[in-house]
Short mmCIF file of C-alpha atoms in Angstrom, two decimals:
data_model
loop_
_atom_site.label_atom_id
_atom_site.label_comp_id
_atom_site.label_asym_id
_atom_site.label_seq_id
_atom_site.Cartn_x
_atom_site.Cartn_y
_atom_site.Cartn_z
CA MET A 20 -18.02 -11.94 11.85
CA GLY A 21 -17.23 -13.61 15.14
CA GLY A 22 -16.99 -16.80 17.17
CA GLU A 23 -15.54 -20.12 16.17
CA THR A 24 -16.34 -23.16 14.07
CA ASP A 25 -15.09 -26.68 13.63
CA ARG A 26 -12.19 -27.11 11.26
CA ALA A 27 -14.13 -29.05 8.62
CA THR A 28 -16.71 -26.27 8.31
CA PHE A 29 -13.98 -23.64 8.17
CA ASP A 30 -12.09 -25.50 5.43
CA ALA A 31 -15.30 -25.74 3.42
CA LEU A 32 -15.87 -21.99 3.82
CA ILE A 33 -12.46 -20.98 2.46
CA ASN A 34 -12.58 -23.56 -0.34
CA PRO A 35 -16.28 -23.87 -1.24
CA GLY A 36 -15.77 -24.84 -4.87
CA TYR A 37 -18.05 -24.02 -7.77
CA VAL A 38 -20.03 -25.85 -10.43
CA LYS A 39 -18.86 -25.92 -14.04
CA ASP A 40 -20.52 -28.03 -16.73
CA GLY A 41 -22.45 -29.87 -14.03
CA ALA A 42 -19.34 -30.85 -12.08
CA GLU A 43 -18.21 -29.42 -8.74
CA ILE A 44 -14.71 -27.99 -8.87
CA ARG A 45 -12.59 -27.05 -5.88
CA ALA A 46 -9.36 -25.11 -5.73
CA LYS A 47 -6.19 -27.03 -5.04
CA ASP A 48 -5.74 -27.79 -1.36
CA THR A 49 -2.45 -25.87 -1.44
CA LEU A 50 -4.28 -22.68 -2.46
CA ALA A 51 -6.75 -23.07 0.40
CA ALA A 52 -3.85 -23.75 2.77
CA ASN A 53 -2.12 -20.58 1.53
CA ALA A 54 -5.29 -18.60 2.19
CA LEU A 55 -5.44 -19.98 5.72
CA GLY A 56 -1.76 -19.19 6.22
CA ALA A 57 -2.28 -15.60 5.12
CA ALA A 58 -5.33 -15.18 7.35
CA SER A 59 -3.46 -16.60 10.33
CA SER A 60 -0.40 -14.45 9.67
CA LEU A 61 -2.56 -11.33 9.53
CA GLY A 62 -4.24 -12.18 12.82
CA LEU A 63 -7.63 -12.77 11.25
CA VAL A 64 -8.02 -16.33 12.48
CA GLN A 65 -6.38 -18.80 14.83
CA SER A 66 -6.70 -22.37 13.65
CA GLY A 67 -5.91 -25.73 15.14
CA ARG A 68 -6.55 -29.32 14.13
CA ASP A 69 -10.11 -29.30 15.47
CA LYS A 70 -11.38 -25.73 15.19
CA ALA A 71 -10.82 -22.22 13.85
CA VAL A 72 -11.38 -19.08 15.93
CA LEU A 73 -11.69 -15.49 14.79
CA GLY A 74 -8.64 -13.51 15.87
CA GLU A 75 -8.92 -11.61 19.15
CA GLY A 76 -10.21 -8.07 18.69
CA VAL A 77 -11.03 -8.56 15.01
CA ALA A 78 -14.25 -6.80 14.01
CA ILE A 79 -14.63 -6.46 10.25
CA ALA A 80 -17.88 -5.23 8.77
CA ASP A 81 -17.03 -4.91 5.09
CA TYR A 82 -14.36 -5.04 2.39
CA ALA A 83 -12.97 -1.59 3.22
CA ALA A 84 -12.65 -2.50 6.90
CA LEU A 85 -10.79 -5.68 5.97
CA ALA A 86 -8.35 -3.66 3.86
CA ASP A 87 -7.89 -1.25 6.78
CA HIS A 88 -7.19 -4.12 9.18
CA VAL A 89 -4.61 -5.69 6.88
CA HIS A 90 -2.99 -2.33 6.15
CA ASP A 91 -2.69 -1.44 9.84
CA ARG A 92 -1.23 -4.80 10.75
CA LEU A 93 1.35 -4.69 7.95
CA ALA A 94 2.27 -1.06 8.63
CA ALA A 95 2.98 -1.88 12.28
CA LEU A 96 5.42 -4.69 11.47
CA PRO A 97 9.17 -4.05 11.64
CA SER A 98 11.05 -3.89 8.37
CA GLY A 99 12.54 -7.29 7.59
CA ASN A 100 9.51 -9.25 8.77
CA SER A 101 8.52 -11.51 5.86
CA ASP A 102 4.91 -10.22 5.97
CA CYS A 103 6.18 -6.64 5.84
CA ALA A 104 7.77 -7.36 2.44
CA ILE A 105 4.54 -6.12 0.81
CA LEU A 106 5.05 -2.61 2.20
CA ASP A 107 8.85 -2.78 2.24
CA ALA A 108 8.76 -3.35 -1.52
CA TYR A 109 6.33 -0.47 -1.95
CA ALA A 110 8.66 1.79 0.05
CA TRP A 111 11.42 0.74 -2.34
CA VAL A 112 9.24 1.79 -5.32
CA ALA A 113 8.74 5.20 -3.71
CA ALA A 114 12.46 5.56 -2.97
CA GLU A 115 13.47 4.32 -6.43
CA SER A 116 11.05 6.78 -8.04
CA ASP A 117 12.86 9.53 -6.16
CA ARG A 118 16.27 8.30 -7.24
CA GLN A 119 15.17 7.86 -10.85
CA LYS A 120 13.18 11.13 -10.82
CA GLY A 121 10.12 9.45 -12.27
CA LEU A 122 8.06 6.27 -12.57
CA GLY A 123 8.75 5.31 -16.17
CA TRP A 124 11.35 2.73 -15.15
CA ILE A 125 8.52 0.52 -13.81
CA TYR A 126 7.38 0.04 -17.41
CA ASP A 127 10.86 -0.02 -18.93
CA TRP A 128 12.05 -2.89 -16.76
CA GLY A 129 10.88 -6.43 -17.46
CA ARG A 130 9.46 -8.57 -14.68
CA ASP A 131 12.80 -10.30 -14.10
CA GLN A 132 14.72 -7.06 -13.61
CA PHE A 133 11.99 -5.55 -11.46
CA ALA A 134 11.89 -8.61 -9.19
CA ASP A 135 15.69 -8.77 -8.92
CA GLU A 136 16.05 -5.09 -8.04
CA ALA A 137 13.18 -5.22 -5.56
CA ASN A 138 14.65 -8.30 -3.89
CA LYS A 139 18.02 -6.56 -3.47
CA SER A 140 16.30 -3.82 -1.49
CA LEU A 141 14.50 -6.17 0.91
CA VAL A 142 15.79 -7.55 4.18
CA GLY A 143 15.14 -11.13 5.27
CA GLU A 144 14.28 -14.33 3.49
CA ASP A 145 11.18 -16.26 2.55
CA GLU A 146 10.95 -20.04 2.34
CA ASP A 147 12.62 -20.01 -1.09
CA GLY A 148 15.33 -17.58 0.01
CA ARG A 149 13.85 -14.58 -1.83
CA LEU A 150 11.24 -12.12 -0.64
CA MET A 151 10.53 -11.08 -4.22
CA ASN A 152 10.76 -13.04 -7.46
CA THR A 153 8.93 -13.09 -10.79
CA THR A 154 6.24 -15.39 -9.39
CA LYS A 155 5.57 -13.14 -6.38
CA VAL A 156 5.40 -9.87 -8.32
CA VAL A 157 1.87 -10.50 -9.64
CA PRO A 158 0.24 -11.36 -6.27
CA TRP A 159 2.20 -8.50 -4.67
CA ARG A 160 0.55 -6.07 -7.08
CA ARG A 161 -2.84 -7.60 -6.29
CA TRP A 162 -2.21 -6.98 -2.60
CA LEU A 163 -1.35 -3.36 -3.38
CA ASN A 164 -4.63 -2.91 -5.26
CA PHE A 165 -6.54 -4.42 -2.35
CA LEU A 166 -4.82 -2.04 0.08
CA GLY A 167 -5.52 1.02 -2.07
CA LEU A 168 -1.91 1.38 -3.19
CA GLY A 169 -2.24 0.55 -6.87
CA ALA A 170 -4.52 0.81 -9.87
CA THR A 171 -4.96 -1.59 -12.77
CA LEU A 172 -4.33 -0.06 -16.18
CA PRO A 173 -6.59 -0.98 -19.14
CA LEU A 174 -3.61 -2.18 -21.17
CA THR A 175 -2.66 -5.79 -21.82
CA ASN A 176 0.51 -7.02 -20.11
CA THR A 177 1.10 -3.65 -18.43
CA PRO A 178 2.07 -3.49 -14.74
CA ASP A 179 -0.39 -1.82 -12.41
CA PHE A 180 0.28 1.83 -11.60
CA PRO A 181 1.53 2.10 -7.99
CA THR A 182 -0.60 5.04 -6.86
CA PRO A 183 -1.46 5.48 -3.17
CA THR A 184 -4.38 7.85 -3.83
CA VAL A 185 -7.13 5.55 -2.52
CA ARG A 186 -5.23 4.72 0.67
CA ILE A 187 -4.30 8.38 1.32
CA ALA A 188 -7.95 9.39 1.05
CA ARG A 189 -8.95 6.51 3.31
CA GLU A 190 -6.34 7.36 5.95
CA LEU A 191 -7.37 11.03 5.97
CA GLU A 192 -10.94 9.88 6.57
CA ARG A 193 -9.89 7.45 9.30
CA ALA A 194 -7.79 10.15 10.99
CA GLY A 195 -11.03 11.94 11.83
CA ILE A 196 -10.00 15.27 10.33
CA GLU A 197 -12.90 17.68 10.08
CA PRO A 198 -13.81 18.35 6.43
CA GLY A 199 -12.53 21.75 5.38
CA SER A 200 -9.69 21.70 7.92
CA GLU A 201 -6.38 23.07 6.73
CA LEU A 202 -3.05 21.55 7.76
CA THR A 203 0.38 22.99 7.19
CA ALA A 204 2.45 21.05 4.67
CA GLU A 205 4.66 19.77 7.49
CA ALA A 206 1.73 18.61 9.60
CA PHE A 207 0.13 16.91 6.61
CA LEU A 208 3.31 15.04 5.65
CA THR A 209 3.91 14.03 9.27
CA LEU A 210 0.38 12.61 9.40
CA LEU A 211 0.93 10.60 6.20
CA ALA A 212 4.35 9.34 7.30
CA GLY A 213 2.89 8.08 10.56
CA ARG A 214 -0.09 6.30 9.03
CA MET A 215 1.63 5.27 5.78
CA PRO A 216 5.30 4.69 6.71
CA TYR A 217 6.25 3.58 3.19
CA LEU A 218 5.73 7.11 1.84
CA ASP A 219 8.10 10.08 1.99
CA ARG A 220 9.56 10.73 5.47
CA GLY A 221 8.06 7.50 6.78
CA ARG A 222 10.05 4.84 8.60
CA LEU A 223 10.02 2.28 5.77
CA PHE A 224 10.73 4.93 3.12
CA ILE A 225 13.79 6.18 5.00
CA GLN A 226 15.09 2.63 5.39
CA ALA A 227 14.49 1.90 1.69
CA CYS A 228 16.48 5.01 0.74
CA GLN A 229 19.33 3.88 2.97
CA ARG A 230 19.39 0.43 1.39
CA ILE A 231 19.70 1.78 -2.14
CA GLY A 232 22.19 4.46 -1.14
CA HIS A 233 19.88 7.36 -1.95
CA GLN A 234 19.54 10.65 -0.08
CA SER A 235 16.10 12.15 -0.57
CA LEU A 236 15.62 15.91 -0.57
CA GLN A 237 14.03 17.18 2.63
CA ARG A 238 11.77 19.70 0.93
CA GLN A 239 10.94 17.88 -2.31
CA LEU A 240 8.62 14.89 -2.53
CA SER A 241 9.13 11.71 -4.51
CA PRO A 242 7.46 11.36 -7.91
CA LEU A 243 5.24 8.59 -6.52
CA LEU A 244 3.77 10.79 -3.78
CA SER A 245 3.77 13.90 -5.99
CA VAL A 246 1.62 12.24 -8.66
CA ALA A 247 -0.82 11.04 -5.99
CA LEU A 248 -1.15 14.47 -4.37
CA ARG A 249 -1.74 16.15 -7.72
CA ASP A 250 -4.46 13.59 -8.50
CA LEU A 251 -6.11 14.14 -5.11
CA HIS A 252 -5.89 17.91 -5.67
CA ASP A 253 -7.51 17.60 -9.10
CA ASP A 254 -10.43 15.51 -7.83
CA ASP A 255 -10.99 17.82 -4.81
CA THR A 256 -10.17 15.25 -2.15
CA VAL A 257 -7.59 17.78 -0.94
CA LYS A 258 -6.58 21.24 -2.07
CA LEU A 259 -2.89 22.09 -2.11
CA ARG A 260 -2.28 25.73 -1.22
CA LEU A 261 0.82 27.86 -1.78
CA SER A 262 1.76 31.03 0.06
CA GLY A 263 4.65 32.64 1.88
CA ASP A 264 8.36 32.66 1.29
CA ALA A 265 9.93 30.09 -1.02
CA SER A 266 11.99 28.76 1.88
CA THR A 267 8.79 27.36 3.42
CA HIS A 268 7.57 25.62 0.26
CA VAL A 269 7.44 21.84 -0.05
CA ARG A 270 8.14 21.08 -3.69
CA LEU A 271 6.46 18.38 -5.72
CA ALA A 272 8.50 16.39 -8.23
CA PRO A 273 8.58 18.53 -11.40
CA ASP A 274 5.67 18.21 -13.82
CA PRO A 275 5.49 21.07 -16.33
CA ALA A 276 1.98 19.99 -17.36
CA HIS A 277 0.48 20.71 -13.93
CA ALA A 278 -0.12 24.06 -12.24
CA MET A 279 0.86 22.84 -8.76
CA GLN A 280 4.61 22.64 -8.27
CA ALA A 281 4.80 23.33 -4.52
CA PHE A 282 2.57 23.85 -1.49
CA THR A 283 2.63 25.18 2.05
CA ALA A 284 -0.77 23.95 3.28
CA VAL A 285 -3.39 21.31 2.50
CA LYS A 286 -7.16 21.68 2.85
CA ILE A 287 -8.76 18.31 3.62
CA PHE A 288 -12.04 17.26 1.95
CA PRO A 289 -12.87 20.83 0.87
CA GLU A 290 -15.98 19.89 -1.11
CA THR A 291 -17.72 18.22 1.85
CA SER A 292 -17.22 21.09 4.30
CA SER A 293 -20.19 23.26 5.11
#
């Protein structure tokens, strides 16, 4: 990717259309305009009346790199920025999972209740006065999947599962940690909070807890992060290790069906180390 093009060519690229039953069909102009607005907001392109230019410093080789670019840009935004609502709302899910001591409420609440409660936790306004509503919930979940923060379930009319496993694995890879390296629990959580501020101890997570009046436990993780770490442990992306005095343990949210309930260290990419 690189360079610039005239506006007509650019518009044709983002709304190329397709052929159905011998007729060419194009998306509504408003959808193409929304795509351009999103790309501009994320710094991917700068467009004017006559031309469109790739954003300064943007070098994207593939789908994963695009997701990384979008994630980094959103994670760097201050809470309350309308674009940051994607991650602000995810931080609220993490905080709410901690308050509710589980994730079942996501499937107990209907779309209306979910959107209303999420909107209450967000700061700022969109063009319609709400950062989250029933119409925005579906594309919000699609954004999460794209960023590696959610997984589609093979069940009809069931909300996606908000798991950050893919993004955690990606950020550990991007952090340049040598495979087989072992971090203390505190160092590991500090790394995650810095790169993924919507998770436990991160800037957006702390603000989300404050907005819903919840005090998280310093040495126990939210159910959202706990489920993800257990999954990553089970598939050997990381290995959670436990040793030492109980006062040094970081506890996972309780799950009697899993052997890991706490850890003091994390081995990164153990299966790929020599």
